[in-house]
């Protein structure tokens, strides 16, 4: 996203250079951001529902999300509002709108220096909606873990359909929806939905090798979890979905297609409805092909080697701060260092922006984000809750995690960093009731298959 914004504000995006066309579509990072959030945050809910365990406590989940994003966001917002927007803040409500992440619901309410936070406002809405989505998934029922997994997978597919339908309707010429409706949560349910589908696939019950793509493929023999799901997946889907080389090559080709006029103009010129929907759909596919090899069966190898490098892990830790502060760094370049909007050297502006952003993001991590997490853990230790709990980011049972994500950094789920140890075990411990009902469960599984 930093490269995308520097490209636009330097003027490279609107140039005739081929590179400008590719950089103009790097806002695909928002699709990656939302899909990763769907995967990381829904995984504990999917595991709990599929294996008939208690859902993560909703109050605790929401408290974690608030502590994770709000302190750093408020620090940045106070700087941006007092430095660049003070002349437009006439009332307490003018302050409250951005501080409460409500700027996408009021026209002309994206403050200077923090325009990128529209995606954080949409993300916060998803945080509120996720427990409701999880309840819907549990209400869909299923007599066996396999049956429940299939229904959760279908729920993710429904969300994808709803998101695509909303986009087609909101971009239509006769749509009664306001222009900002394309920034609301329903417009991105498809991007969150593919993350939810990947979370379900990563939580697939290991007691059967029946493929989630071709139900009943492998029967109901006892399996080996991740290896069984990998071997049961048809070879074509395995190569084109979970193999890093092929999958990322497809993602690159799709991004190149998006850089052509088929996805609309490069700049802020209004796109035709068909162009907007095409870009949105292509970004959905790019997000799937980029993320699937990181979380699918057989993940590890190349993804783990790439994401496990110290530099990548460090950037992952501070990536939320980079997201928050980079537009303010660009404003420093324009207002204090003499750069001109739309007529600056892309490479010089990029280097200076990173040189300003990375130290500030590092300070934000060590002075705001990390202490906040320590306070949260301290409060939890003093809490009154007892017994084991399944919560986003916790580990239950044996430490079986997706290798690629385990190797990556321990960053937040709400921005496109790939945290380590956020993926729960594939096969949680069997409860006494589940053990006693194993024979009945087997019969139900045969009927489902």
Coordinates of C-alpha atoms in Angstrom, one line a residue, residues 57-415:
X57 CA -16.1 -15.6 24.3
X58 CA -17.5 -12.7 22.2
X59 CA -16.8 -10.1 24.8
X60 CA -13.2 -11.2 25.2
X61 CA -12.8 -11.3 21.4
X62 CA -14.1 -7.8 20.9
X63 CA -11.9 -6.5 23.8
X64 CA -8.9 -8.0 22.1
X65 CA -9.7 -6.4 18.8
X66 CA -10.3 -3.0 20.3
X67 CA -7.0 -3.0 22.3
X68 CA -5.2 -4.2 19.2
X69 CA -6.2 -1.4 16.8
X70 CA -7.5 1.6 18.7
X71 CA -4.5 2.8 20.8
X72 CA -2.2 3.1 17.8
X73 CA -5.0 4.5 15.6
X74 CA -5.9 7.1 18.1
X75 CA -2.3 8.3 18.5
X76 CA -2.0 8.7 14.7
X77 CA -5.5 10.3 14.4
X78 CA -4.7 13.0 17.0
X79 CA -1.5 14.0 15.1
X80 CA -3.3 14.1 11.8
X81 CA -6.3 15.9 13.0
X82 CA -4.4 18.6 15.0
X83 CA -1.7 19.1 12.3
X84 CA -3.6 18.9 9.0
X85 CA -7.4 19.1 9.8
X86 CA -7.8 21.5 12.7
X87 CA -9.5 24.2 10.5
X88 CA -12.3 21.7 9.6
X89 CA -13.0 20.5 13.1
X90 CA -15.8 22.9 14.3
X91 CA -17.6 20.7 16.8
X92 CA -17.1 17.7 19.1
X93 CA -18.9 15.6 16.5
X94 CA -16.3 16.5 13.9
X95 CA -13.7 15.0 16.2
X96 CA -15.8 12.0 17.1
X97 CA -16.5 10.8 13.6
X98 CA -12.8 9.9 12.7
X99 CA -12.0 8.8 16.3
X100 CA -14.9 6.3 16.3
X101 CA -14.0 5.0 12.8
X102 CA -17.2 6.3 11.3
X103 CA -15.7 8.4 8.5
X104 CA -17.0 6.0 5.8
X105 CA -20.6 6.8 6.7
X106 CA -20.4 10.6 6.3
X107 CA -19.7 12.3 2.9
X108 CA -16.3 14.2 2.7
X109 CA -15.2 12.9 6.1
X110 CA -11.9 11.3 5.2
X111 CA -9.4 13.6 7.0
X112 CA -6.1 14.6 5.3
X113 CA -3.2 12.3 6.2
X114 CA -5.4 9.4 7.2
X115 CA -7.4 8.7 4.1
X116 CA -6.3 5.1 4.1
X117 CA -8.1 4.4 7.3
X118 CA -11.4 3.9 5.4
X119 CA -10.3 0.3 5.2
X120 CA -9.8 0.1 9.0
X121 CA -13.3 1.5 9.5
X122 CA -14.6 -1.3 7.2
X123 CA -12.5 -3.8 9.1
X124 CA -13.9 -2.7 12.5
X125 CA -17.4 -3.3 11.1
X126 CA -16.3 -6.9 10.2
X127 CA -15.1 -7.4 13.8
X128 CA -18.6 -6.6 15.0
X129 CA -20.2 -8.8 12.3
X130 CA -17.9 -11.9 12.8
X131 CA -19.6 -13.3 15.9
X132 CA -22.9 -13.1 14.1
X133 CA -21.5 -14.9 11.1
X134 CA -20.1 -17.5 13.4
X135 CA -23.5 -18.0 15.0
X136 CA -25.1 -18.4 11.6
X137 CA -22.5 -21.1 10.8
X138 CA -23.3 -23.0 14.0
X139 CA -27.0 -22.7 13.4
X140 CA -26.6 -24.4 10.0
X141 CA -26.0 -27.6 12.0
X142 CA -24.5 -30.8 10.7
X143 CA -24.5 -34.2 12.4
X144 CA -20.7 -34.9 12.1
X145 CA -17.6 -32.8 11.9
X146 CA -17.4 -33.4 8.2
X147 CA -21.0 -32.2 7.7
X148 CA -20.5 -29.1 9.8
X149 CA -17.3 -28.3 7.9
X150 CA -19.1 -28.5 4.6
X151 CA -21.9 -26.2 5.9
X152 CA -19.3 -23.6 7.1
X153 CA -17.6 -23.8 3.7
X154 CA -21.0 -23.1 2.1
X155 CA -21.5 -20.1 4.4
X156 CA -18.2 -18.7 3.1
X157 CA -19.4 -19.2 -0.4
X158 CA -22.7 -17.4 0.4
X159 CA -20.7 -14.4 1.7
X160 CA -18.7 -14.3 -1.5
X161 CA -21.9 -14.2 -3.5
X162 CA -23.4 -11.5 -1.3
X163 CA -20.3 -9.3 -1.7
X164 CA -20.2 -9.7 -5.5
X165 CA -23.9 -9.0 -5.7
X166 CA -23.7 -5.8 -3.5
X167 CA -20.9 -4.5 -5.7
X168 CA -22.8 -5.1 -8.9
X169 CA -25.8 -3.3 -7.4
X170 CA -23.9 -0.4 -5.7
X171 CA -22.0 0.4 -8.9
X172 CA -25.1 0.3 -11.1
X173 CA -26.1 3.5 -12.7
X174 CA -29.6 3.4 -11.2
X175 CA -28.5 2.3 -7.7
X176 CA -30.3 4.2 -4.9
X177 CA -27.4 3.6 -2.5
X178 CA -25.1 6.5 -1.7
X179 CA -21.7 6.6 -3.3
X180 CA -20.0 5.6 0.0
X181 CA -21.8 2.3 0.0
X182 CA -18.9 0.8 -2.0
X183 CA -16.8 1.3 1.2
X184 CA -19.2 -0.4 3.5
X185 CA -18.8 -4.0 4.8
X186 CA -21.3 -5.7 2.4
X187 CA -19.1 -4.5 -0.5
X188 CA -16.2 -6.6 0.8
X189 CA -18.0 -9.6 2.2
X190 CA -16.6 -11.6 -0.7
X191 CA -13.0 -10.7 0.2
X192 CA -13.6 -11.6 3.8
X193 CA -15.6 -14.6 2.7
X194 CA -12.6 -16.3 0.9
X195 CA -10.6 -15.9 4.1
X196 CA -13.4 -17.6 6.0
X197 CA -13.5 -20.4 3.4
X198 CA -9.7 -20.9 3.8
X199 CA -10.2 -20.9 7.6
X200 CA -12.7 -23.8 7.2
X201 CA -10.4 -25.7 4.9
X202 CA -7.5 -25.2 7.4
X203 CA -9.8 -26.6 10.1
X204 CA -11.0 -29.6 8.1
X205 CA -11.6 -32.6 10.4
X206 CA -8.7 -35.0 10.2
X207 CA -10.7 -38.1 10.9
X208 CA -11.7 -38.3 7.2
X209 CA -9.8 -37.7 4.0
X210 CA -12.9 -36.7 2.2
X211 CA -11.9 -33.7 0.1
X212 CA -13.8 -30.4 0.7
X213 CA -13.7 -29.9 -3.1
X214 CA -15.0 -33.3 -4.1
X215 CA -17.1 -34.7 -1.2
X216 CA -16.7 -38.4 -0.5
X217 CA -13.5 -38.7 -2.6
X218 CA -11.6 -40.6 0.0
X219 CA -14.2 -42.3 2.1
X220 CA -14.1 -42.2 5.8
X221 CA -10.9 -44.0 6.7
X222 CA -8.9 -42.6 9.6
X223 CA -6.5 -40.0 8.3
X224 CA -3.4 -38.0 9.1
X225 CA -5.0 -34.6 9.1
X226 CA -3.1 -32.1 6.9
X227 CA -1.4 -34.8 4.8
X228 CA -4.8 -36.5 4.2
X229 CA -6.4 -33.3 3.0
X230 CA -3.4 -32.7 0.7
X231 CA -3.5 -36.1 -0.8
X232 CA -7.3 -36.1 -1.1
X233 CA -7.4 -32.8 -3.0
X234 CA -7.5 -33.5 -6.8
X235 CA -4.2 -32.9 -8.4
X236 CA -5.4 -30.1 -10.6
X237 CA -6.8 -28.1 -7.7
X238 CA -3.7 -28.9 -5.6
X239 CA -1.4 -27.4 -8.2
X240 CA -3.5 -24.4 -9.1
X241 CA -4.5 -23.5 -5.5
X242 CA -2.0 -24.7 -3.0
X243 CA 1.3 -24.9 -4.9
X244 CA 3.1 -21.6 -4.3
X245 CA 4.9 -21.3 -7.6
X246 CA 1.9 -22.0 -9.8
X247 CA -0.5 -20.1 -7.6
X248 CA 1.6 -17.0 -7.3
X249 CA 2.3 -17.0 -11.0
X250 CA -1.5 -17.0 -11.6
X251 CA -1.9 -14.1 -9.1
X252 CA 0.8 -12.2 -11.0
X253 CA -0.9 -12.8 -14.3
X254 CA -4.2 -11.6 -12.9
X255 CA -2.6 -8.5 -11.5
X256 CA -1.1 -7.8 -14.9
X257 CA -4.6 -8.2 -16.5
X258 CA -5.9 -5.7 -13.9
X259 CA -3.3 -3.2 -14.9
X260 CA -4.9 -2.9 -18.4
X261 CA -7.9 -0.7 -19.2
X262 CA -10.2 -3.6 -18.5
X263 CA -10.2 -2.7 -14.8
X264 CA -10.8 1.0 -15.4
X265 CA -8.7 4.1 -15.2
X266 CA -5.6 4.3 -13.1
X267 CA -6.2 7.5 -11.2
X268 CA -9.3 9.0 -9.4
X269 CA -11.3 9.3 -12.6
X270 CA -14.7 7.5 -12.2
X271 CA -14.7 4.0 -13.6
X272 CA -17.6 2.4 -15.5
X273 CA -19.7 0.0 -13.4
X274 CA -18.4 -3.0 -15.4
X275 CA -14.8 -1.9 -14.9
X276 CA -15.3 -1.5 -11.1
X277 CA -16.8 -4.9 -10.8
X278 CA -14.1 -6.5 -12.9
X279 CA -11.4 -5.0 -10.8
X280 CA -13.1 -6.2 -7.7
X281 CA -13.5 -9.7 -9.0
X282 CA -9.9 -9.9 -10.2
X283 CA -8.6 -8.7 -6.8
X284 CA -10.7 -11.4 -5.1
X285 CA -8.9 -14.1 -7.3
X286 CA -5.5 -12.5 -6.6
X287 CA -6.1 -12.7 -2.9
X288 CA -7.1 -16.3 -3.1
X289 CA -4.1 -17.4 -5.1
X290 CA -1.7 -15.4 -2.9
X291 CA -3.0 -16.6 0.4
X292 CA -4.1 -20.2 -0.3
X293 CA -0.5 -21.6 -0.5
X294 CA 0.3 -20.0 2.9
X295 CA -2.5 -21.7 4.8
X296 CA -3.5 -24.7 2.7
X297 CA -2.5 -28.4 3.2
X298 CA 1.2 -28.9 2.6
X299 CA 2.0 -25.3 3.3
X300 CA 5.6 -24.7 4.3
X301 CA 8.7 -25.0 2.1
X302 CA 9.1 -21.8 0.0
X303 CA 6.4 -19.8 1.9
X304 CA 7.9 -20.6 5.2
X305 CA 11.4 -19.8 4.0
X306 CA 10.3 -16.4 2.6
X307 CA 8.2 -15.4 5.5
X308 CA 10.6 -16.6 8.1
X309 CA 13.4 -14.2 7.2
X310 CA 14.3 -11.8 10.1
X311 CA 13.7 -8.7 8.0
X312 CA 10.2 -9.9 6.9
X313 CA 9.3 -10.8 10.5
X314 CA 10.4 -7.4 11.8
X315 CA 8.4 -5.6 9.1
X316 CA 5.4 -7.8 10.0
X317 CA 5.6 -6.7 13.6
X318 CA 5.6 -3.0 12.7
X319 CA 3.3 -3.3 9.7
X320 CA 0.3 -1.9 11.4
X321 CA 2.3 1.2 12.3
X322 CA 3.5 1.5 8.7
X323 CA -0.1 1.3 7.5
X324 CA -1.1 4.0 10.0
X325 CA 1.7 6.5 9.6
X326 CA 2.9 6.4 5.9
X327 CA 0.5 9.0 4.6
X328 CA 1.6 11.4 7.3
X329 CA 5.2 10.8 6.2
X330 CA 4.2 11.7 2.7
X331 CA 2.7 14.9 4.0
X332 CA 6.0 15.7 5.6
X333 CA 7.7 15.3 2.3
X334 CA 5.2 17.6 0.5
X335 CA 4.8 20.2 3.1
X336 CA 8.2 20.4 4.8
X337 CA 10.7 19.0 2.3
X338 CA 9.5 20.7 -0.8
X339 CA 8.2 17.8 -2.9
X340 CA 5.4 18.6 -5.4
X341 CA 2.3 16.4 -5.7
X342 CA 2.0 14.6 -9.0
X343 CA 5.4 15.9 -10.2
X344 CA 8.0 14.2 -8.0
X345 CA 10.5 11.4 -8.5
X346 CA 8.9 8.2 -7.5
X347 CA 12.0 6.5 -6.3
X348 CA 13.3 9.4 -4.2
X349 CA 9.9 9.9 -2.7
X350 CA 9.5 6.2 -1.9
X351 CA 12.9 6.0 -0.2
X352 CA 12.2 9.1 1.9
X353 CA 8.7 7.9 2.9
X354 CA 10.1 4.6 4.1
X355 CA 12.9 6.3 5.9
X356 CA 10.4 8.4 7.8
X357 CA 7.7 5.8 8.3
X358 CA 9.7 2.8 9.5
X359 CA 11.3 4.6 12.6
X360 CA 7.9 6.0 13.6
X361 CA 6.2 2.6 13.1
X362 CA 8.9 1.0 15.2
X363 CA 8.3 3.5 17.9
X364 CA 4.6 3.0 17.7
X365 CA 5.1 -0.8 18.1
X366 CA 7.4 -0.5 21.2
X367 CA 5.7 2.4 22.9
X368 CA 2.0 1.8 22.1
X369 CA 1.2 -1.5 20.6
X370 CA 3.4 -3.8 22.7
X371 CA 2.7 -2.2 26.1
X372 CA -1.0 -2.3 25.3
X373 CA -0.8 -6.1 24.7
X374 CA 1.2 -6.5 28.0
X375 CA -1.5 -4.6 29.9
X376 CA -4.2 -6.8 28.2
X377 CA -2.3 -10.0 29.3
X378 CA -1.9 -8.6 32.8
X379 CA -5.6 -7.9 33.1
X380 CA -6.5 -11.4 31.8
X381 CA -4.3 -13.0 34.5
X382 CA -6.2 -11.1 37.1
X383 CA -9.6 -11.9 35.5
X384 CA -12.2 -14.1 37.1
X385 CA -12.6 -16.5 34.1
X386 CA -11.4 -20.1 34.8
X387 CA -10.5 -23.0 32.6
X388 CA -9.2 -23.4 29.1
X389 CA -10.6 -21.0 26.5
X390 CA -10.4 -21.1 22.7
X391 CA -9.7 -17.5 21.6
X392 CA -8.2 -15.9 18.5
X393 CA -4.5 -16.3 18.7
X394 CA -4.5 -19.1 21.4
X395 CA -3.3 -22.6 21.1
X396 CA -5.3 -25.7 22.2
X397 CA -4.0 -29.2 22.3
X398 CA -1.0 -30.2 20.3
X399 CA 0.9 -27.3 18.7
X400 CA 0.0 -28.1 15.1
X401 CA 0.0 -25.0 13.0
X402 CA 0.2 -24.0 9.4
X403 CA 3.9 -24.0 8.8
X404 CA 4.1 -20.9 6.6
X405 CA 2.2 -18.7 9.1
X406 CA 4.1 -20.2 12.0
X407 CA 7.3 -19.0 10.4
X408 CA 6.0 -15.5 9.9
X409 CA 5.9 -12.6 12.3
X410 CA 3.6 -12.2 15.3
X411 CA 1.8 -9.1 13.9
X412 CA -1.8 -8.2 14.2
X413 CA -4.6 -9.8 12.2
X414 CA -6.1 -6.6 11.2
X415 CA -3.5 -5.6 8.7

